Coordinates of C-alpha atoms in Angstrom, one line a residue:
M28 CA 0.0 0.0 0.0
L29 CA 1.4 3.4 -1.0
I30 CA 1.2 6.0 1.7
Y31 CA 1.3 9.7 0.9
V32 CA 3.9 11.4 3.0
N33 CA 3.6 15.2 3.2
G34 CA 6.5 16.9 4.9
F35 CA 5.9 20.1 6.8
L36 CA 8.1 22.8 8.1
K37 CA 7.8 23.6 11.8
C38 CA 5.7 26.6 10.6
G39 CA 3.4 24.3 8.7
A40 CA 4.7 25.1 5.2
P41 CA 4.5 22.1 2.9
L42 CA 7.6 20.5 1.5
V43 CA 7.9 18.3 -1.6
P44 CA 5.9 15.2 -0.9
F45 CA 7.0 11.7 -1.8
F46 CA 5.6 8.2 -1.8
S47 CA 6.7 5.4 0.5
S48 CA 5.8 1.8 0.6
H49 CA 6.5 1.6 4.3
K50 CA 3.4 0.7 6.3
R51 CA 2.1 3.2 8.8
E52 CA 1.7 2.1 12.4
S53 CA -1.8 2.1 13.7
F54 CA -2.7 5.2 15.7
F55 CA -4.1 2.9 18.3
T56 CA -0.6 1.8 19.2
K57 CA 0.4 2.9 22.6
P58 CA 2.8 5.8 22.3
T59 CA 6.2 5.7 23.9
P60 CA 6.9 8.4 26.4
S61 CA 9.5 9.9 24.1
S62 CA 7.0 10.4 21.4
L63 CA 4.9 12.7 23.4
T64 CA 7.6 14.7 25.2
S65 CA 10.3 17.0 24.0
D66 CA 13.5 15.3 22.9
P67 CA 16.9 17.1 23.1
R68 CA 17.6 15.8 19.6
D69 CA 14.5 17.5 18.3
R70 CA 16.3 20.7 17.5
V71 CA 14.8 23.7 15.8
Y72 CA 17.2 25.2 13.3
F73 CA 17.0 28.0 10.8
N74 CA 17.8 27.9 7.1
N75 CA 17.1 30.6 4.5
K76 CA 15.1 32.5 7.1
L77 CA 12.7 29.5 7.7
R78 CA 12.2 27.5 10.8
Y79 CA 12.3 23.7 10.7
S80 CA 11.8 20.9 13.2
S81 CA 13.0 17.3 12.8
K82 CA 9.7 16.0 14.0
S83 CA 7.4 18.1 11.8
I84 CA 6.1 15.2 9.6
Q85 CA 2.5 14.4 9.0
V86 CA 1.4 11.2 7.5
V87 CA -2.0 10.8 5.8
E88 CA -3.3 7.4 4.9
N89 CA -5.3 7.1 1.7
S90 CA -7.1 3.9 2.5
A91 CA -10.7 4.2 3.9
T92 CA -11.9 2.1 6.9
D93 CA -15.2 0.5 7.2
M94 CA -18.0 2.8 8.4
G95 CA -20.3 2.1 11.3
A96 CA -21.5 4.1 14.2
K97 CA -20.7 2.3 17.5
E98 CA -21.2 4.7 20.4
E99 CA -20.7 1.9 22.9
K100 CA -17.0 2.1 22.1
A101 CA -16.8 5.6 23.5
D102 CA -16.0 4.1 26.9
N103 CA -12.6 3.1 25.6
A104 CA -11.1 5.5 23.2
A105 CA -8.4 3.0 22.1
L106 CA -11.1 0.7 20.8
S107 CA -12.9 3.4 18.7
S108 CA -11.9 4.1 15.2
Y109 CA -11.6 7.5 13.7
D110 CA -14.7 6.9 11.6
D111 CA -16.7 6.0 14.7
A112 CA -15.9 9.5 16.0
M113 CA -17.0 11.0 12.7
D114 CA -20.3 9.0 12.9
A115 CA -20.8 10.3 16.4
L116 CA -20.1 13.9 15.3
S117 CA -22.6 13.5 12.4
T118 CA -25.4 12.9 14.9
L119 CA -24.8 16.5 16.1
I120 CA -25.7 18.1 12.8
S121 CA -29.1 19.5 13.7
R122 CA -30.2 20.9 10.3
R123 CA -29.3 21.1 6.7
R124 CA -27.4 24.0 5.3
G125 CA -29.7 26.7 4.1
D126 CA -32.6 25.6 6.4
R127 CA -32.0 28.4 8.8
S128 CA -33.9 28.2 12.1
P129 CA -34.3 31.3 14.3
T130 CA -31.1 31.9 16.2
L131 CA -31.2 31.7 20.0
G132 CA -30.7 34.8 21.9
T133 CA -27.2 35.7 23.0
R134 CA -27.9 34.8 26.7
D135 CA -29.5 31.5 25.9
K136 CA -26.9 30.3 23.4
L137 CA -23.8 31.4 25.3
E138 CA -25.2 30.1 28.6
Q139 CA -25.7 26.8 26.9
V140 CA -22.0 26.7 25.8
V141 CA -21.0 27.7 29.3
S142 CA -23.0 24.8 30.7
Y143 CA -21.0 22.4 28.5
L144 CA -17.8 24.0 29.7
K145 CA -18.8 23.4 33.3
I146 CA -19.6 19.7 32.6
L147 CA -16.1 19.4 31.1
D148 CA -14.5 21.3 34.1
L149 CA -13.3 24.0 31.6
E150 CA -15.1 27.1 32.8
D151 CA -12.3 28.4 35.0
K152 CA -9.5 26.8 33.0
I153 CA -10.3 28.7 29.7
K154 CA -9.9 31.9 31.6
E155 CA -6.2 31.1 31.8
L156 CA -5.9 30.9 28.0
K157 CA -4.2 33.9 26.4
V158 CA -6.5 34.4 23.5
I159 CA -6.5 36.3 20.2
H160 CA -10.1 36.5 19.1
V161 CA -10.8 37.4 15.4
A162 CA -14.1 38.0 13.6
G163 CA -14.8 39.3 10.1
T164 CA -16.6 38.5 6.8
K165 CA -13.5 37.8 4.7
G166 CA -9.9 37.3 5.8
K167 CA -10.5 36.3 9.4
G168 CA -9.1 32.8 8.8
S169 CA -6.1 34.1 7.0
T170 CA -5.5 36.7 9.8
C171 CA -5.6 33.9 12.4
V172 CA -3.2 31.7 10.4
F173 CA -0.7 34.7 10.1
C174 CA -1.0 35.3 13.8
E175 CA -0.3 31.7 14.7
A176 CA 2.7 31.5 12.4
I177 CA 4.2 34.7 13.7
L178 CA 3.9 33.8 17.4
R179 CA 5.1 30.2 16.8
N180 CA 8.2 31.6 15.1
C181 CA 8.7 33.8 18.1
G182 CA 9.1 30.6 20.1
F183 CA 5.6 30.1 21.6
R184 CA 3.5 26.9 21.8
T185 CA 0.4 27.8 19.7
G186 CA -3.1 26.6 19.4
L187 CA -5.3 27.6 16.4
F188 CA -9.0 27.0 15.9
T189 CA -10.5 27.8 12.5
S190 CA -13.5 26.8 10.5
P191 CA -14.7 25.2 8.3
H192 CA -12.5 22.2 7.5
L193 CA -12.0 21.1 3.9
M194 CA -10.9 17.5 4.0
D195 CA -10.7 16.4 7.6
V196 CA -12.2 17.8 10.8
R197 CA -8.8 17.8 12.5
E198 CA -7.8 20.7 10.3
R199 CA -9.8 22.9 12.6
F200 CA -7.4 22.2 15.5
R201 CA -3.7 23.0 15.0
I202 CA -1.0 22.6 17.6
D203 CA 2.3 24.2 16.8
G204 CA 1.2 24.7 13.2
L205 CA 0.2 21.1 12.6
D206 CA -3.2 19.5 12.5
I207 CA -3.8 17.6 15.8
S208 CA -2.9 13.9 15.4
E209 CA -5.6 11.3 15.1
E210 CA -4.5 9.7 18.4
K211 CA -4.8 12.9 20.4
F212 CA -8.0 13.9 18.6
L213 CA -9.6 10.6 19.6
Q214 CA -8.4 10.9 23.2
Y215 CA -9.9 14.4 23.7
F216 CA -13.0 13.8 21.6
W217 CA -14.1 10.7 23.5
E218 CA -13.4 12.3 26.9
C219 CA -15.7 15.2 25.9
W220 CA -18.3 13.0 24.3
K221 CA -18.6 10.6 27.2
L222 CA -19.0 13.4 29.8
L223 CA -21.6 15.3 27.8
K224 CA -23.4 12.1 26.9
E225 CA -23.7 11.2 30.5
K226 CA -25.3 14.5 31.3
A227 CA -27.7 14.2 28.4
V228 CA -29.8 11.8 30.5
D229 CA -30.3 14.7 33.0
G230 CA -32.1 16.8 30.5
I231 CA -29.1 18.6 29.0
T232 CA -29.1 18.0 25.3
M233 CA -26.0 17.2 23.3
P234 CA -24.6 20.4 21.8
P235 CA -25.0 21.2 18.1
L236 CA -21.9 20.4 15.9
F237 CA -20.2 23.8 16.0
Q238 CA -20.7 24.2 19.8
F239 CA -19.2 20.8 20.4
L240 CA -16.2 21.6 18.2
T241 CA -15.8 24.9 20.0
V242 CA -15.7 23.3 23.5
L243 CA -13.5 20.5 22.1
A244 CA -11.0 23.2 20.9
F245 CA -10.9 24.7 24.4
K246 CA -10.4 21.2 25.8
I247 CA -7.5 20.6 23.5
F248 CA -5.8 23.9 24.1
V249 CA -6.1 23.6 27.9
C250 CA -4.7 20.1 28.0
E251 CA -2.0 20.8 25.5
K252 CA -0.9 23.9 27.6
V253 CA -0.6 26.2 24.7
D254 CA 1.0 29.6 25.3
V255 CA -1.4 31.4 22.9
A256 CA -4.8 30.3 21.6
V257 CA -5.8 32.0 18.3
I258 CA -9.6 31.6 17.9
E259 CA -11.5 32.4 14.7
V260 CA -15.2 33.3 15.1
G261 CA -17.5 30.8 13.3
L262 CA -20.3 33.1 12.2
G263 CA -21.0 36.7 13.2
G264 CA -19.5 37.3 16.6
K265 CA -22.0 38.4 19.2
L266 CA -24.0 35.2 19.1
D267 CA -21.1 32.9 18.2
S268 CA -20.2 30.0 20.4
T269 CA -16.6 31.2 20.7
N270 CA -17.8 34.4 22.4
V271 CA -17.8 32.7 25.8
I272 CA -14.3 34.1 25.9
Q273 CA -14.6 36.9 28.5
K274 CA -11.1 38.3 28.7
P275 CA -9.1 37.8 25.5
V276 CA -5.7 39.5 25.3
V277 CA -6.7 41.3 22.1
C278 CA -9.5 41.3 19.5
G279 CA -9.5 41.8 15.7
I280 CA -12.1 42.5 13.1
A281 CA -11.1 41.6 9.5
S282 CA -12.8 43.1 6.4
L283 CA -16.6 43.3 6.6
G284 CA -19.0 42.6 3.7
M285 CA -22.4 41.2 2.9
D286 CA -22.6 37.5 3.8
H287 CA -24.9 35.3 5.9
M288 CA -27.6 38.0 5.7
D289 CA -30.3 35.5 6.7
I290 CA -28.6 35.3 10.1
L291 CA -26.8 38.7 10.6
G292 CA -29.1 41.1 8.8
H293 CA -29.4 42.7 5.4
T294 CA -27.3 45.9 6.0
L295 CA -23.6 46.4 6.6
A296 CA -24.4 48.1 9.9
D297 CA -26.3 45.0 11.1
I298 CA -23.4 42.8 10.2
A299 CA -20.9 45.1 11.8
F300 CA -23.0 45.1 15.0
H301 CA -22.7 41.3 15.2
K302 CA -19.0 41.3 14.5
A303 CA -18.3 44.0 17.1
G304 CA -20.0 41.7 19.6
I305 CA -16.6 40.1 20.4
F306 CA -15.4 43.4 21.8
K307 CA -14.8 43.2 25.6
P308 CA -14.6 46.2 28.0
Q309 CA -11.2 47.9 27.8
I310 CA -9.6 45.1 25.8
P311 CA -7.6 46.5 22.9
A312 CA -9.0 45.9 19.4
F313 CA -7.8 46.3 15.9
T314 CA -9.5 46.4 12.5
V315 CA -8.8 47.2 8.9
P316 CA -10.2 50.0 6.8
Q317 CA -13.9 49.5 6.4
L318 CA -16.8 51.2 4.6
S319 CA -18.1 54.2 6.7
E320 CA -21.4 52.4 7.5
A321 CA -19.5 49.5 9.1
M322 CA -16.8 51.6 10.7
G323 CA -19.3 53.8 12.4
V324 CA -20.9 50.8 14.2
L325 CA -17.5 49.4 15.2
Q326 CA -16.4 52.8 16.6
E327 CA -19.6 53.3 18.5
T328 CA -19.4 49.9 20.1
A329 CA -15.8 50.4 21.0
N330 CA -16.6 53.8 22.6
N331 CA -19.4 52.3 24.7
L332 CA -17.1 49.6 26.0
K333 CA -14.1 51.9 26.4
V334 CA -12.2 49.7 23.9
P335 CA -9.1 51.3 22.3
L336 CA -9.8 50.6 18.6
E337 CA -7.1 51.1 16.1
V338 CA -7.5 51.0 12.3
I339 CA -4.5 49.2 10.6
A340 CA -3.3 49.9 7.1
P341 CA -2.4 47.1 4.7
L342 CA 1.2 45.7 5.2
D343 CA 3.9 47.5 3.3
L344 CA 5.8 44.8 1.4
K345 CA 9.0 46.8 1.8
K346 CA 9.0 45.8 5.5
L347 CA 9.4 42.2 4.5
D348 CA 12.9 42.7 3.0
G349 CA 12.1 40.8 -0.2
I350 CA 10.2 37.9 1.5
E351 CA 6.9 37.0 0.0
L352 CA 3.8 36.2 2.0
G353 CA 2.9 32.6 2.5
L354 CA -0.7 33.3 1.4
S355 CA -1.0 34.6 -2.1
G356 CA -3.0 37.6 -3.3
D357 CA -2.8 41.3 -2.9
H358 CA -5.7 41.2 -0.4
Q359 CA -3.5 39.2 2.0
L360 CA -1.6 42.4 2.7
V361 CA -4.7 43.6 4.5
N362 CA -4.9 40.5 6.6
A363 CA -1.1 40.4 7.2
G364 CA -1.1 44.0 8.5
L365 CA -3.9 43.1 10.9
A366 CA -2.1 40.0 12.1
V367 CA 1.2 41.9 12.7
S368 CA -0.7 44.4 15.0
L369 CA -2.6 41.7 16.8
S370 CA 0.6 39.7 17.4
R371 CA 2.6 42.8 18.5
C372 CA -0.2 43.7 20.9
W373 CA -0.4 40.2 22.3
L374 CA 3.4 40.1 23.0
R375 CA 3.3 43.4 24.8
R376 CA 0.2 42.7 26.9
T377 CA 1.5 39.3 28.0
G378 CA 4.9 40.8 29.0
N379 CA 6.8 38.9 26.3
W380 CA 7.9 41.7 24.0
D381 CA 10.9 42.8 26.0
K382 CA 11.9 39.2 26.7
I383 CA 12.0 38.3 23.0
F384 CA 13.3 41.6 21.7
P385 CA 15.5 42.9 24.6
N386 CA 17.2 45.5 22.4
G387 CA 13.9 47.2 21.8
S388 CA 12.1 47.8 18.5
N389 CA 10.1 50.8 17.3
K390 CA 6.6 50.4 16.0
T391 CA 7.7 50.5 12.3
D392 CA 10.3 47.7 12.6
M393 CA 9.5 44.2 11.4
P394 CA 11.2 41.6 13.6
V395 CA 12.8 38.7 11.7
A396 CA 10.5 36.2 13.5
F397 CA 7.5 38.1 12.2
C398 CA 8.8 37.9 8.6
R399 CA 9.4 34.2 9.0
G400 CA 5.8 33.7 10.2
L401 CA 4.3 35.8 7.4
A402 CA 6.4 33.9 4.8
T403 CA 5.5 30.4 6.0
A404 CA 1.8 30.7 6.9
R405 CA -0.3 28.2 5.1
L406 CA -4.1 27.8 4.7
H407 CA -5.6 25.2 2.4
G408 CA -8.2 26.3 -0.1
R409 CA -7.4 30.0 -0.1
A410 CA -5.4 31.1 -3.2
Q411 CA -3.9 27.7 -3.4
V412 CA -2.2 26.2 -6.5
V413 CA -2.0 22.5 -7.1
H414 CA -0.2 20.8 -10.0
D415 CA -2.1 17.6 -10.8
L416 CA -0.1 14.5 -11.4
V417 CA -1.2 13.3 -14.9
S418 CA 0.5 10.4 -16.6
D419 CA 0.0 8.8 -20.0
Q420 CA -2.5 6.0 -19.8
Q421 CA 0.0 3.7 -21.5
D422 CA 2.5 4.2 -18.6
S423 CA 3.6 0.9 -17.1
P424 CA 1.6 -0.1 -14.0
G425 CA 3.3 0.7 -10.7
L426 CA 5.4 3.6 -12.0
T427 CA 5.1 6.9 -10.1
K428 CA 3.3 9.6 -11.9
T429 CA 5.3 12.7 -12.7
P430 CA 4.0 16.3 -12.7
C431 CA 3.7 17.4 -16.3
G432 CA 2.2 20.8 -15.9
D433 CA -0.7 20.1 -18.3
L434 CA -3.4 20.5 -15.6
I435 CA -3.1 23.1 -12.8
F436 CA -5.8 23.8 -10.3
Y437 CA -6.2 27.2 -8.7
L438 CA -8.4 26.8 -5.6
D439 CA -10.1 29.6 -3.6
G440 CA -13.2 29.1 -1.5
A441 CA -14.5 32.6 -2.3
H442 CA -18.3 32.8 -1.8
S443 CA -19.1 36.5 -1.2
P444 CA -19.0 39.4 -3.7
E445 CA -15.9 40.9 -2.0
S446 CA -14.0 37.6 -1.8
M447 CA -15.0 36.8 -5.4
E448 CA -13.5 40.0 -6.6
A449 CA -10.3 39.3 -4.7
C450 CA -10.2 35.8 -6.1
G451 CA -10.6 37.1 -9.6
R452 CA -7.6 39.5 -9.1
W453 CA -5.5 36.7 -7.7
F454 CA -6.3 34.2 -10.4
S455 CA -5.7 36.8 -13.2
S456 CA -2.4 37.8 -11.7
A457 CA -1.3 34.1 -11.2
V458 CA -2.0 33.0 -14.7
R459 CA -0.8 36.2 -16.3
G460 CA 2.5 36.2 -14.5
N461 CA 2.8 32.4 -13.9
K462 CA 5.6 33.4 -11.4
S463 CA 4.9 30.7 -8.9
L464 CA 5.0 27.8 -11.3
S465 CA 8.8 27.6 -11.4
T466 CA 8.9 26.9 -7.6
P467 CA 7.3 24.2 -5.4
V468 CA 3.6 24.9 -5.1
N469 CA 1.5 23.0 -2.5
G470 CA 4.2 20.4 -2.3
Y471 CA 4.6 19.6 -6.0
R472 CA 7.7 20.7 -7.9
R473 CA 7.8 21.2 -11.6
H474 CA 10.6 19.4 -13.5
E475 CA 12.0 21.0 -16.6
E476 CA 8.6 22.6 -17.4
L477 CA 9.5 26.1 -18.4
G478 CA 10.9 25.4 -21.8
R479 CA 8.0 23.1 -22.8
D480 CA 5.4 25.7 -21.7
F481 CA 6.2 27.9 -24.8
N482 CA 4.8 25.1 -27.0
R483 CA 1.6 24.8 -25.1
V484 CA -1.7 26.5 -25.5
S485 CA -3.1 27.7 -22.2
K486 CA -6.8 27.6 -21.5
Q487 CA -8.5 29.1 -18.4
V488 CA -11.4 27.1 -17.2
L489 CA -13.9 27.8 -14.4
L490 CA -15.1 25.0 -12.2
F491 CA -17.9 26.4 -10.1
N492 CA -20.6 25.6 -7.7
C493 CA -22.2 27.6 -4.8
M494 CA -24.7 26.9 -2.1
E495 CA -28.3 27.9 -2.9
V496 CA -28.3 30.5 -0.1
R497 CA -25.7 32.5 -2.1
D498 CA -26.6 34.9 -4.9
P499 CA -24.9 33.7 -8.1
Q500 CA -26.5 36.7 -9.9
V501 CA -23.9 38.7 -8.0
L502 CA -21.0 36.3 -7.7
L503 CA -20.6 35.2 -11.3
P504 CA -20.8 38.7 -13.0
K505 CA -18.3 39.9 -10.3
L506 CA -15.9 37.2 -11.2
V507 CA -16.3 37.6 -15.0
T508 CA -15.8 41.4 -14.9
T509 CA -12.9 41.3 -12.5
C510 CA -11.0 38.8 -14.6
A511 CA -11.9 40.5 -17.8
S512 CA -10.6 43.8 -16.5
S513 CA -7.2 42.1 -16.2
G514 CA -7.3 40.5 -19.6
T515 CA -8.2 37.0 -18.4
H516 CA -11.1 35.3 -20.1
F517 CA -12.4 31.9 -19.3
S518 CA -12.5 29.5 -22.3
R519 CA -15.1 27.4 -20.7
A520 CA -17.1 27.1 -17.5
L521 CA -18.1 23.8 -15.8
F522 CA -20.9 23.6 -13.3
V523 CA -20.8 20.6 -11.0
P524 CA -23.1 19.3 -8.2
S525 CA -21.8 19.0 -4.7
M526 CA -20.0 15.8 -3.6
S527 CA -20.1 16.6 0.1
T528 CA -23.2 15.8 2.2
Y529 CA -24.3 18.1 4.9
N530 CA -25.6 15.4 7.2
K531 CA -22.3 13.6 7.5
V532 CA -18.9 14.5 8.9
I533 CA -16.2 12.6 6.9
S534 CA -12.5 12.1 7.4
G535 CA -9.8 12.8 4.9
A536 CA -9.3 9.0 4.5
S537 CA -13.0 8.2 3.9
A538 CA -13.9 6.5 0.7
I539 CA -15.1 8.8 -2.0
P540 CA -18.7 8.0 -2.8
L541 CA -19.5 6.4 -6.2
D542 CA -20.9 8.7 -8.8
T543 CA -24.6 9.1 -8.9
R544 CA -25.6 10.2 -12.4
R545 CA -29.2 10.9 -11.6
K546 CA -28.5 13.8 -9.3
D547 CA -30.8 16.8 -9.4
L548 CA -29.0 19.3 -11.6
T549 CA -31.6 22.0 -11.6
W550 CA -29.3 24.4 -9.6
Q551 CA -26.4 23.8 -11.9
F552 CA -28.5 24.6 -15.0
R553 CA -29.5 27.8 -13.3
L554 CA -25.9 28.7 -12.7
Q555 CA -25.1 27.9 -16.3
K556 CA -27.9 30.2 -17.5
L557 CA -26.6 33.1 -15.4
W558 CA -23.1 32.4 -16.7
E559 CA -24.1 32.6 -20.3
R560 CA -26.0 35.9 -19.6
S561 CA -22.8 37.3 -18.1
I562 CA -20.6 36.2 -21.0
Q563 CA -23.0 37.1 -23.8
G564 CA -24.0 40.4 -22.2
T565 CA -27.6 39.8 -22.9
G566 CA -30.7 39.4 -20.8
K567 CA -32.1 36.7 -23.1
D568 CA -32.2 33.1 -21.9
A569 CA -29.8 30.9 -23.7
A570 CA -30.6 27.4 -24.9
L571 CA -29.7 25.0 -22.1
D572 CA -30.5 21.6 -23.6
H573 CA -27.2 20.7 -25.4
T574 CA -26.0 18.4 -22.6
L575 CA -29.4 17.3 -21.3
N576 CA -30.6 14.0 -22.5
P577 CA -34.4 13.2 -22.6
D578 CA -34.2 11.0 -19.6
G579 CA -32.7 13.8 -17.6
I580 CA -29.2 12.4 -17.3
T581 CA -26.4 14.8 -18.1
S582 CA -23.6 13.4 -20.3
L583 CA -20.0 14.5 -20.4
P584 CA -19.0 17.0 -23.2
P585 CA -16.6 15.7 -26.0
H586 CA -12.9 16.1 -25.2
D587 CA -12.4 18.8 -27.9
F588 CA -15.0 20.9 -26.0
L589 CA -12.1 22.8 -24.3
C590 CA -10.2 23.6 -27.5
G591 CA -12.3 26.6 -28.5
D592 CA -11.5 30.2 -28.0
A593 CA -12.6 32.2 -25.0
P594 CA -15.7 34.3 -25.5
H595 CA -15.2 37.9 -24.3
C596 CA -17.7 39.8 -22.1
G597 CA -20.3 41.5 -24.1
V598 CA -19.6 39.7 -27.3
P599 CA -22.6 37.5 -28.3
T600 CA -21.6 33.9 -29.0
G601 CA -24.8 33.0 -30.8
T602 CA -28.0 31.3 -29.7
H603 CA -26.3 28.0 -28.8
I604 CA -24.2 27.7 -25.7
T605 CA -20.6 26.9 -26.5
S606 CA -18.8 28.3 -23.5
S607 CA -20.2 26.2 -20.6
A608 CA -21.4 22.8 -19.6
V609 CA -23.2 21.1 -16.7
M610 CA -21.3 18.1 -15.5
P611 CA -22.9 15.0 -13.9
S612 CA -20.5 14.7 -11.0
L613 CA -17.2 16.1 -9.6
P614 CA -15.2 12.8 -9.8
L615 CA -16.2 12.4 -13.4
T616 CA -15.2 16.0 -14.1
I617 CA -11.7 15.6 -12.7
N618 CA -11.1 12.4 -14.7
W619 CA -12.5 14.1 -17.8
L620 CA -10.1 17.1 -17.4
R621 CA -7.2 14.6 -17.0
D622 CA -8.3 12.8 -20.2
C623 CA -8.5 16.1 -22.0
V624 CA -4.8 16.9 -21.3
R625 CA -3.7 13.3 -22.0
R626 CA -5.4 13.4 -25.5
N627 CA -3.8 16.8 -26.3
P628 CA -0.2 17.2 -25.0
S629 CA 0.0 20.7 -26.3
L630 CA -2.9 21.8 -24.0
K631 CA -2.3 23.4 -20.6
L632 CA -5.5 23.8 -18.5
E633 CA -5.5 26.3 -15.7
V634 CA -8.7 25.6 -13.8
L635 CA -10.1 28.0 -11.2
V636 CA -12.1 26.2 -8.6
T637 CA -14.3 28.6 -6.6
G638 CA -17.7 29.5 -5.3
S639 CA -17.7 27.2 -2.3
L640 CA -15.2 25.9 0.3
H641 CA -17.0 22.6 0.2
L642 CA -16.3 22.4 -3.5
V643 CA -12.6 23.3 -2.9
G644 CA -12.4 20.6 -0.2
D645 CA -13.9 18.0 -2.4
V646 CA -11.5 18.8 -5.3
L647 CA -8.5 18.6 -2.9
R648 CA -9.8 15.2 -1.6
L649 CA -10.0 13.9 -5.2
L650 CA -6.6 15.2 -6.1
K651 CA -5.1 13.6 -3.0
K652 CA -6.6 10.2 -3.9

């Protein structure tokens, strides 16, 4: 059995992966004491301004285990498989996405979370955590990742809680820059599950999924004795489960925009009100430049609570001394600037600044440790580039596939108008400059590709889906116009149904479900219609029946479908659709794209995957397999 081994820097940056035939020991094997304690041989060293650790290796097993919920195994964590835990978690999903029930009041919801913390004996212990609490519409996850990487490179033991996960729930919990191990996850998971389940018989219901994951994060960070806990708000702020934090060290508000309006309100002021709900009396807070409607609410809330609120400008690249940010895109300069201020404030308020920088540093200086953190921060599914490993179908069995550069995926989970615009700018810049393709990207290194690229024909393809609670009438035109303004035009657009199910939590090693060709594709055809309107610049409905068979089953387009020219915005392409297709399933789509580049060696496909973090996670799972 081949096992995918993905090396990581201490800071969490991916190295070049390789394949090994060595079998992986079961995570049920009892660990030796030396495996859980610091070893004098585990030295941290520096090379080219990056921080490494000899133990920073994460192994991901590709094989799937048999599924089956067996809660009786919860009494003994060692006897419970990882998939048993996923099945248990799935029982906490209270409703489907998009079926929004009225939100509980602040007092009721937060008191419920506090009751769970009491059961787990965490109510007082979480007060000892030194927390950075971050809310926002876009960029809050990136800001948290930057903060974690900065403070880890300053020498602190870090805990990071983010959401959602893309491939595996353990992604939400990072210790020292790495996803928590399966063994430790199971240990803490079943400890929490057992105690909460025992209390359920006393009339206290089991928490909904996100509340459980939140208290689990606190459990992990307390038990792992982290120096700093960086906590990303799940949704909103004021009503969010993470807002049981009463005395964070510092709070941050990333960029605000229109999202989750069914929960947070339909004006920017309403949304800002919820985000500012994480402010605590007299606790310093930082934000980025906002529209006046949002900034007014943030400032008013800060004044009422006597919170010193500071607005931070985007990071000046000159301060990095030539080092590039670990997260791509010009919009990351905004998040990086916020993270630098949050980290600096955390160090000062915890009394660590003078200890780490005894020679002093003025406010404009950028410490080397900060630069290392900013350069090595990583977050899957946000401005991420993956070179697919495509081999000729006639290759001998057993030979390792080599990256050929014919199929490149650009993944960004943008799903709001603001983030879609940022995604379009990033994608246009990436494919126009192609600067990152001569260096390792997402762990894959190109081999002798630059010369051959001159003989290839590049095609930009959109792979899109979004949840029905989003507004594709805003998202798709925003993406089209943003890319077109930079001279990037999509040759084709592919619309795919979701592979993820919202009533099941899966692991990264779970088996990928078989294709179901008879899925309801009504939503995908609606997306296609909106796309054609955006491309053709007309309000007329286009013909949508070129891929729909009479029995309602969608077939795959011919392989030469991708070889046409890109239609430009506002230029009618005729009455028949030639620039898009509805695909029957995501796994079939990935295989179809691979077949296209196999059949045409001169074709280089640059595929933008966006519209949904769930879609991005599904694509990453398929590419990993």
